[in-house]
């Protein structure tokens, strides 16, 4: 079976090609990307396609009202983290849980050609 990130990368590159988007530059492996103000819910789809095309699995804060039913399942499985705008503490707790469950979430830096946790 193909590695999930390879499949995502192939699908993302194909969809971007179909929509005639041309990617320029690289997506960093770590860091924080702020996408505001949003123009539509399609911003999330565009961000996923750009990140996946570069082999990056993003973790994204998304308003908690979207985490219901099938959409909630899709959001969770594509790196979505529920954002409770009424409770900043709940958001911090959600980020900590996400970080504990996924090593890729941890900040990394490179030194002498080796990736290390930092």
Tab-separated table of N, CA, C and O in Angstrom:
chain	number	residue	atom	x	y	z
A	1	UNK	N	0.844	-1.192	0.000
A	1	UNK	CA	0.000	0.000	0.000
A	1	UNK	C	0.881	1.245	0.000
A	1	UNK	O	1.901	1.303	0.670
A	2	UNK	N	0.489	2.263	-0.744
A	2	UNK	CA	1.268	3.498	-0.849
A	2	UNK	C	1.249	4.266	0.462
A	2	UNK	O	0.272	4.231	1.212
A	3	UNK	N	2.333	4.951	0.750
A	3	UNK	CA	2.436	5.794	1.933
A	3	UNK	C	1.403	6.920	1.821
A	3	UNK	O	1.297	7.555	0.767
A	4	UNK	N	0.626	7.195	2.888
A	4	UNK	CA	-0.441	8.204	2.806
A	4	UNK	C	0.037	9.578	2.332
A	4	UNK	O	-0.657	10.251	1.579
A	5	UNK	N	1.245	10.004	2.749
A	5	UNK	CA	1.707	11.331	2.338
A	5	UNK	C	2.023	11.357	0.852
A	5	UNK	O	1.788	12.372	0.191
A	6	UNK	N	2.517	10.255	0.302
A	6	UNK	CA	2.771	10.203	-1.152
A	6	UNK	C	1.471	10.332	-1.924
A	6	UNK	O	1.416	11.011	-2.954
A	7	UNK	N	0.440	9.660	-1.435
A	7	UNK	CA	-0.871	9.742	-2.093
A	7	UNK	C	-1.392	11.173	-2.007
A	7	UNK	O	-1.847	11.740	-3.002
A	8	UNK	N	-1.312	11.771	-0.812
A	8	UNK	CA	-1.776	13.152	-0.651
A	8	UNK	C	-1.002	14.100	-1.560
A	8	UNK	O	-1.576	14.996	-2.172
A	9	UNK	N	0.317	13.917	-1.624
A	9	UNK	CA	1.156	14.784	-2.458
A	9	UNK	C	0.745	14.665	-3.924
A	9	UNK	O	0.600	15.667	-4.619
A	10	UNK	N	0.529	13.440	-4.393
A	10	UNK	CA	0.154	13.211	-5.793
A	10	UNK	C	-1.213	13.824	-6.089
A	10	UNK	O	-1.392	14.497	-7.109
A	11	UNK	N	-2.175	13.604	-5.199
A	11	UNK	CA	-3.524	14.158	-5.390
A	11	UNK	C	-3.467	15.685	-5.393
A	11	UNK	O	-4.052	16.347	-6.256
A	12	UNK	N	-2.741	16.260	-4.429
A	12	UNK	CA	-2.654	17.727	-4.325
A	12	UNK	C	-2.025	18.325	-5.574
A	12	UNK	O	-2.528	19.307	-6.122
A	13	UNK	N	-0.927	17.739	-6.028
A	13	UNK	CA	-0.262	18.273	-7.226
A	13	UNK	C	-1.173	18.175	-8.444
A	13	UNK	O	-1.224	19.084	-9.272
A	14	UNK	N	-1.904	17.072	-8.551
A	14	UNK	CA	-2.842	16.908	-9.665
A	14	UNK	C	-3.961	17.935	-9.629
A	14	UNK	O	-4.291	18.542	-10.655
A	15	UNK	N	-4.545	18.147	-8.449
A	15	UNK	CA	-5.627	19.132	-8.331
A	15	UNK	C	-5.132	20.544	-8.594
A	15	UNK	O	-5.824	21.341	-9.245
A	16	UNK	N	-3.955	20.860	-8.096
A	16	UNK	CA	-3.408	22.190	-8.359
A	16	UNK	C	-3.137	22.395	-9.848
A	16	UNK	O	-3.395	23.470	-10.385
A	17	UNK	N	-2.655	21.350	-10.513
A	17	UNK	CA	-2.423	21.429	-11.952
A	17	UNK	C	-3.746	21.653	-12.696
A	17	UNK	O	-3.817	22.468	-13.622
A	18	UNK	N	-4.786	20.916	-12.284
A	18	UNK	CA	-6.106	21.068	-12.925
A	18	UNK	C	-6.656	22.479	-12.768
A	18	UNK	O	-7.346	22.989	-13.657
A	19	UNK	N	-6.387	23.106	-11.620
A	19	UNK	CA	-6.894	24.454	-11.372
A	19	UNK	C	-5.949	25.532	-11.889
A	19	UNK	O	-6.200	26.720	-11.701
A	20	UNK	N	-4.849	25.090	-12.514
A	20	UNK	CA	-3.856	25.976	-13.113
A	20	UNK	C	-3.111	26.840	-12.093
A	20	UNK	O	-2.615	27.903	-12.423
A	21	UNK	N	-3.056	26.361	-10.851
A	21	UNK	CA	-2.234	27.039	-9.854
A	21	UNK	C	-0.793	26.624	-10.088
A	21	UNK	O	-0.501	25.482	-10.413
A	22	UNK	N	0.113	27.546	-9.903
A	22	UNK	CA	1.535	27.272	-10.031
A	22	UNK	C	2.203	27.594	-8.704
A	22	UNK	O	2.108	28.726	-8.215
A	23	UNK	N	2.835	26.601	-8.105
A	23	UNK	CA	3.487	26.806	-6.813
A	23	UNK	C	4.878	27.383	-7.022
A	23	UNK	O	5.630	26.925	-7.875
A	24	UNK	N	5.199	28.379	-6.223
A	24	UNK	CA	6.507	29.023	-6.282
A	24	UNK	C	7.087	29.007	-4.877
A	24	UNK	O	6.407	29.350	-3.913
A	25	UNK	N	8.335	28.593	-4.733
A	25	UNK	CA	8.969	28.559	-3.418
A	25	UNK	C	8.713	27.247	-2.699
A	25	UNK	O	8.208	26.282	-3.286
A	26	UNK	N	9.054	27.217	-1.442
A	26	UNK	CA	8.910	26.013	-0.622
A	26	UNK	C	8.054	26.302	0.606
A	26	UNK	O	8.033	27.430	1.099
A	27	UNK	N	7.398	25.281	1.098
A	27	UNK	CA	6.641	25.370	2.344
A	27	UNK	C	7.571	24.881	3.452
A	27	UNK	O	8.119	23.789	3.346
A	28	UNK	N	7.776	25.672	4.512
A	28	UNK	CA	8.670	25.226	5.586
A	28	UNK	C	8.112	23.996	6.300
A	28	UNK	O	6.895	23.815	6.376
A	29	UNK	N	9.006	23.158	6.818
A	29	UNK	CA	8.581	21.951	7.535
A	29	UNK	C	8.023	22.270	8.910
A	29	UNK	O	7.280	21.486	9.479
A	30	UNK	N	8.415	23.393	9.490
A	30	UNK	CA	7.896	23.764	10.803
A	30	UNK	C	7.650	25.258	10.822
A	30	UNK	O	8.124	25.998	9.959
A	31	UNK	N	6.887	25.692	11.797
A	31	UNK	CA	6.583	27.105	11.940
A	31	UNK	C	5.093	27.320	12.065
A	31	UNK	O	4.314	26.371	12.132
A	32	UNK	N	4.711	28.563	12.093
A	32	UNK	CA	3.303	28.933	12.240
A	32	UNK	C	2.910	29.785	11.047
A	32	UNK	O	3.575	30.765	10.716
A	33	UNK	N	1.824	29.389	10.407
A	33	UNK	CA	1.282	30.132	9.276
A	33	UNK	C	-0.049	30.720	9.722
A	33	UNK	O	-0.913	30.003	10.233
A	34	UNK	N	-0.203	32.004	9.569
A	34	UNK	CA	-1.454	32.656	9.936
A	34	UNK	C	-2.173	33.032	8.659
A	34	UNK	O	-1.625	33.751	7.816
A	35	UNK	N	-3.378	32.521	8.506
A	35	UNK	CA	-4.188	32.823	7.327
A	35	UNK	C	-5.372	33.676	7.723
A	35	UNK	O	-6.416	33.156	8.085
A	36	UNK	N	-5.223	34.983	7.681
A	36	UNK	CA	-6.311	35.868	8.074
A	36	UNK	C	-6.192	37.157	7.270
A	36	UNK	O	-5.088	37.569	6.932
A	37	UNK	N	-7.232	37.817	6.954
A	37	UNK	CA	-8.601	37.361	7.138
A	37	UNK	C	-8.957	36.324	6.070
A	37	UNK	O	-8.412	36.340	4.973
A	38	UNK	N	-9.847	35.445	6.414
A	38	UNK	CA	-10.272	34.409	5.473
A	38	UNK	C	-11.185	35.023	4.423
A	38	UNK	O	-11.982	35.889	4.722
A	39	UNK	N	-11.057	34.536	3.199
A	39	UNK	CA	-11.979	34.990	2.162
A	39	UNK	C	-13.131	34.006	1.995
A	39	UNK	O	-14.200	34.378	1.553
A	40	UNK	N	-12.903	32.738	2.359
A	40	UNK	CA	-13.954	31.725	2.303
A	40	UNK	C	-13.456	30.454	2.985
A	40	UNK	O	-12.294	30.364	3.377
A	41	UNK	N	-14.326	29.449	3.115
A	41	UNK	CA	-13.912	28.160	3.662
A	41	UNK	C	-12.983	27.433	2.697
A	41	UNK	O	-12.329	26.479	3.070
A	42	UNK	N	-12.893	27.869	1.462
A	42	UNK	CA	-11.997	27.253	0.486
A	42	UNK	C	-10.534	27.553	0.792
A	42	UNK	O	-9.639	26.898	0.270
A	43	UNK	N	-10.279	28.558	1.640
A	43	UNK	CA	-8.896	28.854	2.037
A	43	UNK	C	-8.243	27.616	2.646
A	43	UNK	O	-7.077	27.339	2.421
A	44	UNK	N	-9.020	26.870	3.433
A	44	UNK	CA	-8.519	25.650	4.087
A	44	UNK	C	-8.127	24.612	3.032
A	44	UNK	O	-7.064	24.005	3.125
A	45	UNK	N	-8.959	24.447	2.017
A	45	UNK	CA	-8.666	23.478	0.959
A	45	UNK	C	-7.403	23.894	0.209
A	45	UNK	O	-6.522	23.069	-0.045
A	46	UNK	N	-7.298	25.177	-0.140
A	46	UNK	CA	-6.117	25.665	-0.858
A	46	UNK	C	-4.858	25.456	-0.018
A	46	UNK	O	-3.825	25.005	-0.527
A	47	UNK	N	-4.928	25.762	1.281
A	47	UNK	CA	-3.773	25.592	2.166
A	47	UNK	C	-3.357	24.126	2.237
A	47	UNK	O	-2.173	23.798	2.163
A	48	UNK	N	-4.334	23.220	2.354
A	48	UNK	CA	-4.014	21.784	2.402
A	48	UNK	C	-3.330	21.333	1.109
A	48	UNK	O	-2.334	20.608	1.152
A	49	UNK	N	-3.857	21.748	-0.024
A	49	UNK	CA	-3.283	21.322	-1.300
A	49	UNK	C	-1.851	21.836	-1.448
A	49	UNK	O	-0.966	21.106	-1.904
A	50	UNK	N	-1.614	23.075	-1.047
A	50	UNK	CA	-0.258	23.639	-1.146
A	50	UNK	C	0.692	22.899	-0.211
A	50	UNK	O	1.794	22.514	-0.605
A	51	UNK	N	0.266	22.673	1.041
A	51	UNK	CA	1.129	21.969	2.003
A	51	UNK	C	1.389	20.539	1.549
A	51	UNK	O	2.536	20.080	1.531
A	52	UNK	N	0.336	19.819	1.175
A	52	UNK	CA	0.495	18.420	0.755
A	52	UNK	C	1.359	18.308	-0.492
A	52	UNK	O	2.133	17.368	-0.625
A	53	UNK	N	1.230	19.250	-1.419
A	53	UNK	CA	2.042	19.212	-2.636
A	53	UNK	C	3.528	19.274	-2.304
A	53	UNK	O	4.355	18.774	-3.045
A	54	UNK	N	3.852	19.866	-1.165
A	54	UNK	CA	5.244	19.960	-0.712
A	54	UNK	C	5.591	18.886	0.318
A	54	UNK	O	6.667	18.929	0.919
A	55	UNK	N	4.668	17.946	0.566
A	55	UNK	CA	4.944	16.866	1.498
A	55	UNK	C	4.865	17.261	2.960
A	55	UNK	O	5.436	16.601	3.826
A	56	UNK	N	4.129	18.336	3.266
A	56	UNK	CA	4.000	18.824	4.644
A	56	UNK	C	2.603	18.503	5.154
A	56	UNK	O	1.614	18.721	4.458
A	57	UNK	N	2.534	17.958	6.379
A	57	UNK	CA	1.248	17.678	7.036
A	57	UNK	C	0.951	18.791	8.025
A	57	UNK	O	1.485	18.799	9.121
A	58	UNK	N	0.104	19.751	7.663
A	58	UNK	CA	-0.158	20.876	8.571
A	58	UNK	C	-1.135	20.514	9.684
A	58	UNK	O	-1.932	19.586	9.558
A	59	UNK	N	-1.041	21.246	10.766
A	59	UNK	CA	-2.027	21.206	11.843
A	59	UNK	C	-2.697	22.568	11.815
A	59	UNK	O	-2.025	23.591	11.819
A	60	UNK	N	-4.021	22.576	11.771
A	60	UNK	CA	-4.753	23.801	11.509
A	60	UNK	C	-5.825	24.017	12.562
A	60	UNK	O	-6.601	23.106	12.853
A	61	UNK	N	-5.868	25.230	13.116
A	61	UNK	CA	-6.947	25.597	14.021
A	61	UNK	C	-8.169	25.954	13.181
A	61	UNK	O	-8.089	26.790	12.276
A	62	UNK	N	-9.295	25.294	13.478
A	62	UNK	CA	-10.545	25.511	12.747
A	62	UNK	C	-11.642	25.694	13.782
A	62	UNK	O	-11.660	24.997	14.809
A	63	UNK	N	-12.551	26.622	13.536
A	63	UNK	CA	-13.650	26.868	14.472
A	63	UNK	C	-14.341	25.558	14.847
A	63	UNK	O	-14.661	24.744	13.973
A	64	UNK	N	-14.562	25.369	16.142
A	64	UNK	CA	-15.099	24.095	16.640
A	64	UNK	C	-16.485	23.763	16.098
A	64	UNK	O	-16.870	22.609	16.046
A	65	UNK	N	-17.216	24.752	15.609
A	65	UNK	CA	-18.570	24.479	15.092
A	65	UNK	C	-18.550	23.587	13.847
A	65	UNK	O	-19.562	22.999	13.482
A	66	UNK	N	-17.397	23.477	13.176
A	66	UNK	CA	-17.285	22.642	11.974
A	66	UNK	C	-16.966	21.183	12.290
A	66	UNK	O	-16.978	20.344	11.394
A	67	UNK	N	-16.691	20.854	13.549
A	67	UNK	CA	-16.273	19.498	13.899
A	67	UNK	C	-17.460	18.608	14.258
A	67	UNK	O	-17.498	17.994	15.317
A	68	UNK	N	-18.402	18.517	13.351
A	68	UNK	CA	-19.573	17.663	13.528
A	68	UNK	C	-19.736	16.780	12.299
A	68	UNK	O	-19.437	17.209	11.193
A	69	UNK	N	-20.171	15.549	12.518
A	69	UNK	CA	-20.467	14.650	11.413
A	69	UNK	C	-19.269	14.361	10.527
A	69	UNK	O	-18.122	14.310	10.978
A	70	UNK	N	-19.547	14.189	9.236
A	70	UNK	CA	-18.515	13.835	8.262
A	70	UNK	C	-17.456	14.926	8.131
A	70	UNK	O	-16.259	14.641	8.032
A	71	UNK	N	-17.871	16.186	8.159
A	71	UNK	CA	-16.914	17.291	8.049
A	71	UNK	C	-15.935	17.248	9.219
A	71	UNK	O	-14.731	17.438	9.046
A	72	UNK	N	-16.435	16.969	10.420
A	72	UNK	CA	-15.564	16.861	11.596
A	72	UNK	C	-14.552	15.746	11.438
A	72	UNK	O	-13.373	15.901	11.782
A	73	UNK	N	-14.995	14.611	10.919
A	73	UNK	CA	-14.090	13.476	10.689
A	73	UNK	C	-12.987	13.872	9.709
A	73	UNK	O	-11.811	13.609	9.942
A	74	UNK	N	-13.389	14.524	8.603
A	74	UNK	CA	-12.410	14.950	7.594
A	74	UNK	C	-11.424	15.943	8.208
A	74	UNK	O	-10.213	15.828	8.016
A	75	UNK	N	-11.927	16.913	8.948
A	75	UNK	CA	-11.048	17.907	9.570
A	75	UNK	C	-10.033	17.253	10.508
A	75	UNK	O	-8.844	17.562	10.460
A	76	UNK	N	-10.492	16.340	11.360
A	76	UNK	CA	-9.583	15.663	12.295
A	76	UNK	C	-8.506	14.861	11.562
A	76	UNK	O	-7.356	14.841	11.964
A	77	UNK	N	-8.887	14.192	10.482
A	77	UNK	CA	-7.952	13.341	9.749
A	77	UNK	C	-7.043	14.110	8.789
A	77	UNK	O	-6.149	13.519	8.187
A	78	UNK	N	-7.273	15.404	8.661
A	78	UNK	CA	-6.390	16.222	7.830
A	78	UNK	C	-5.649	17.273	8.648
A	78	UNK	O	-5.140	18.246	8.097
A	79	UNK	N	-5.594	17.059	9.965
A	79	UNK	CA	-4.802	17.941	10.825
A	79	UNK	C	-5.574	19.062	11.481
A	79	UNK	O	-4.978	19.969	12.062
A	80	UNK	N	-6.892	19.020	11.418
A	80	UNK	CA	-7.703	20.067	12.044
A	80	UNK	C	-7.724	19.950	13.557
A	80	UNK	O	-7.799	18.849	14.103
A	81	UNK	N	-7.630	21.080	14.229
A	81	UNK	CA	-7.697	21.157	15.688
A	81	UNK	C	-8.831	22.115	16.011
A	81	UNK	O	-8.821	23.269	15.559
A	82	UNK	N	-9.835	21.661	16.811
A	82	UNK	CA	-10.975	22.531	17.121
A	82	UNK	C	-10.550	23.780	17.892
A	82	UNK	O	-9.801	23.704	18.861
A	83	UNK	N	-11.028	24.925	17.449
A	83	UNK	CA	-10.753	26.208	18.090
A	83	UNK	C	-12.024	26.695	18.758
A	83	UNK	O	-13.012	26.995	18.085
A	84	UNK	N	-12.007	26.734	20.099
A	84	UNK	CA	-13.137	27.253	20.871
A	84	UNK	C	-12.844	28.724	21.143
A	84	UNK	O	-12.103	29.064	22.061
A	85	UNK	N	-13.425	29.583	20.339
A	85	UNK	CA	-13.136	31.015	20.440
A	85	UNK	C	-13.585	31.617	21.767
A	85	UNK	O	-13.079	32.664	22.172
A	86	UNK	N	-14.529	30.965	22.447
A	86	UNK	CA	-15.013	31.492	23.728
A	86	UNK	C	-14.098	31.112	24.883
A	86	UNK	O	-14.241	31.629	25.979
A	87	UNK	N	-13.167	30.167	24.643
A	87	UNK	CA	-12.302	29.698	25.718
A	87	UNK	C	-10.872	29.493	25.223
A	87	UNK	O	-10.517	28.403	24.771
A	88	UNK	N	-10.035	30.516	25.323
A	88	UNK	CA	-8.642	30.367	24.879
A	88	UNK	C	-7.921	29.222	25.593
A	88	UNK	O	-7.090	28.547	24.996
A	89	UNK	N	-8.254	28.969	26.844
A	89	UNK	CA	-7.635	27.863	27.589
A	89	UNK	C	-7.943	26.524	26.957
A	89	UNK	O	-7.088	25.639	26.891
A	90	UNK	N	-9.167	26.355	26.471
A	90	UNK	CA	-9.545	25.105	25.812
A	90	UNK	C	-8.734	24.913	24.531
A	90	UNK	O	-8.351	23.794	24.190
A	91	UNK	N	-8.450	26.001	23.832
A	91	UNK	CA	-7.638	25.924	22.617
A	91	UNK	C	-6.224	25.476	22.950
A	91	UNK	O	-5.666	24.603	22.277
A	92	UNK	N	-5.648	26.035	24.003
A	92	UNK	CA	-4.295	25.647	24.416
A	92	UNK	C	-4.277	24.169	24.796
A	92	UNK	O	-3.370	23.425	24.410
A	93	UNK	N	-5.293	23.708	25.529
A	93	UNK	CA	-5.364	22.287	25.902
A	93	UNK	C	-5.475	21.408	24.661
A	93	UNK	O	-4.840	20.353	24.576
A	94	UNK	N	-6.262	21.824	23.661
A	94	UNK	CA	-6.395	21.053	22.420
A	94	UNK	C	-5.061	20.982	21.690
A	94	UNK	O	-4.693	19.939	21.144
A	95	UNK	N	-4.317	22.080	21.686
A	95	UNK	CA	-3.000	22.081	21.042
A	95	UNK	C	-2.035	21.144	21.759
A	95	UNK	O	-1.264	20.421	21.122
A	96	UNK	N	-2.073	21.128	23.078
A	96	UNK	CA	-1.199	20.235	23.842
A	96	UNK	C	-1.537	18.773	23.582
A	96	UNK	O	-0.643	17.942	23.422
A	97	UNK	N	-2.827	18.446	23.516
A	97	UNK	CA	-3.241	17.070	23.216
A	97	UNK	C	-2.758	16.681	21.830
A	97	UNK	O	-2.211	15.597	21.622
A	98	UNK	N	-2.937	17.577	20.849
A	98	UNK	CA	-2.496	17.290	19.475
A	98	UNK	C	-0.988	17.073	19.434
A	98	UNK	O	-0.502	16.170	18.755
A	99	UNK	N	-0.247	17.885	20.165
A	99	UNK	CA	1.213	17.757	20.177
A	99	UNK	C	1.653	16.437	20.800
A	99	UNK	O	2.611	15.815	20.351
A	100	UNK	N	0.958	15.986	21.838
A	100	UNK	CA	1.298	14.718	22.486
A	100	UNK	C	1.011	13.524	21.587
A	100	UNK	O	1.690	12.507	21.665
A	101	UNK	N	0.021	13.638	20.709
A	101	UNK	CA	-0.400	12.511	19.879
A	101	UNK	C	0.371	12.389	18.571
A	101	UNK	O	0.250	11.388	17.888
A	102	UNK	N	1.154	13.390	18.206
A	102	UNK	CA	1.793	13.376	16.895
A	102	UNK	C	3.196	13.961	16.978
A	102	UNK	O	3.361	15.162	17.197
A	103	UNK	N	4.208	13.110	16.770
A	103	UNK	CA	5.593	13.572	16.826
A	103	UNK	C	5.879	14.644	15.784
A	103	UNK	O	6.724	15.512	16.002
A	104	UNK	N	5.187	14.599	14.654
A	104	UNK	CA	5.428	15.582	13.595
A	104	UNK	C	5.007	16.985	14.034
A	104	UNK	O	5.431	17.972	13.458
A	105	UNK	N	4.179	17.077	15.072
A	105	UNK	CA	3.704	18.365	15.567
A	105	UNK	C	4.811	19.108	16.303
A	105	UNK	O	4.822	20.317	16.366
A	106	UNK	N	5.752	18.361	16.854
A	106	UNK	CA	6.829	18.965	17.642
A	106	UNK	C	7.700	19.851	16.763
A	106	UNK	O	8.000	19.512	15.635
A	107	UNK	N	8.112	20.968	17.296
A	107	UNK	CA	8.997	21.880	16.566
A	107	UNK	C	10.340	21.192	16.345
A	107	UNK	O	10.862	20.532	17.225
A	108	UNK	N	10.868	21.330	15.161
A	108	UNK	CA	12.157	20.723	14.833
A	108	UNK	C	13.058	21.786	14.219
A	108	UNK	O	12.604	22.719	13.587
A	109	UNK	N	14.348	21.612	14.417
A	109	UNK	CA	15.307	22.481	13.743
A	109	UNK	C	16.437	21.619	13.216
A	109	UNK	O	16.640	20.500	13.652
A	110	UNK	N	17.172	22.148	12.264
A	110	UNK	CA	18.263	21.383	11.645
A	110	UNK	C	19.603	21.943	12.125
A	110	UNK	O	19.802	23.134	12.199
A	111	UNK	N	20.485	20.998	12.427
A	111	UNK	CA	21.833	21.382	12.796
A	111	UNK	C	22.771	20.340	12.237
A	111	UNK	O	22.595	19.143	12.460
A	112	UNK	N	23.751	20.781	11.449
A	112	UNK	CA	24.726	19.898	10.832
A	112	UNK	C	24.065	18.787	10.012
A	112	UNK	O	24.474	17.641	10.058
A	113	UNK	N	22.969	19.136	9.333
A	113	UNK	CA	22.339	18.183	8.428
A	113	UNK	C	21.433	17.164	9.089
A	113	UNK	O	20.915	16.277	8.446
A	114	UNK	N	21.208	17.262	10.399
A	114	UNK	CA	20.346	16.302	11.097
A	114	UNK	C	19.152	17.034	11.692
A	114	UNK	O	19.296	18.120	12.242
A	115	UNK	N	17.977	16.415	11.592
A	115	UNK	CA	16.785	16.994	12.213
A	115	UNK	C	16.803	16.614	13.692
A	115	UNK	O	17.039	15.479	14.047
A	116	UNK	N	16.570	17.596	14.538
A	116	UNK	CA	16.543	17.364	15.971
A	116	UNK	C	15.302	18.040	16.542
A	116	UNK	O	14.848	19.037	16.024
A	117	UNK	N	14.795	17.497	17.646
A	117	UNK	CA	13.694	18.161	18.312
A	117	UNK	C	14.247	19.330	19.079
A	117	UNK	O	15.311	19.261	19.680
A	118	UNK	N	13.501	20.417	19.070
A	118	UNK	CA	13.990	21.597	19.760
A	118	UNK	C	12.973	22.205	20.639
A	118	UNK	O	11.880	21.899	20.791
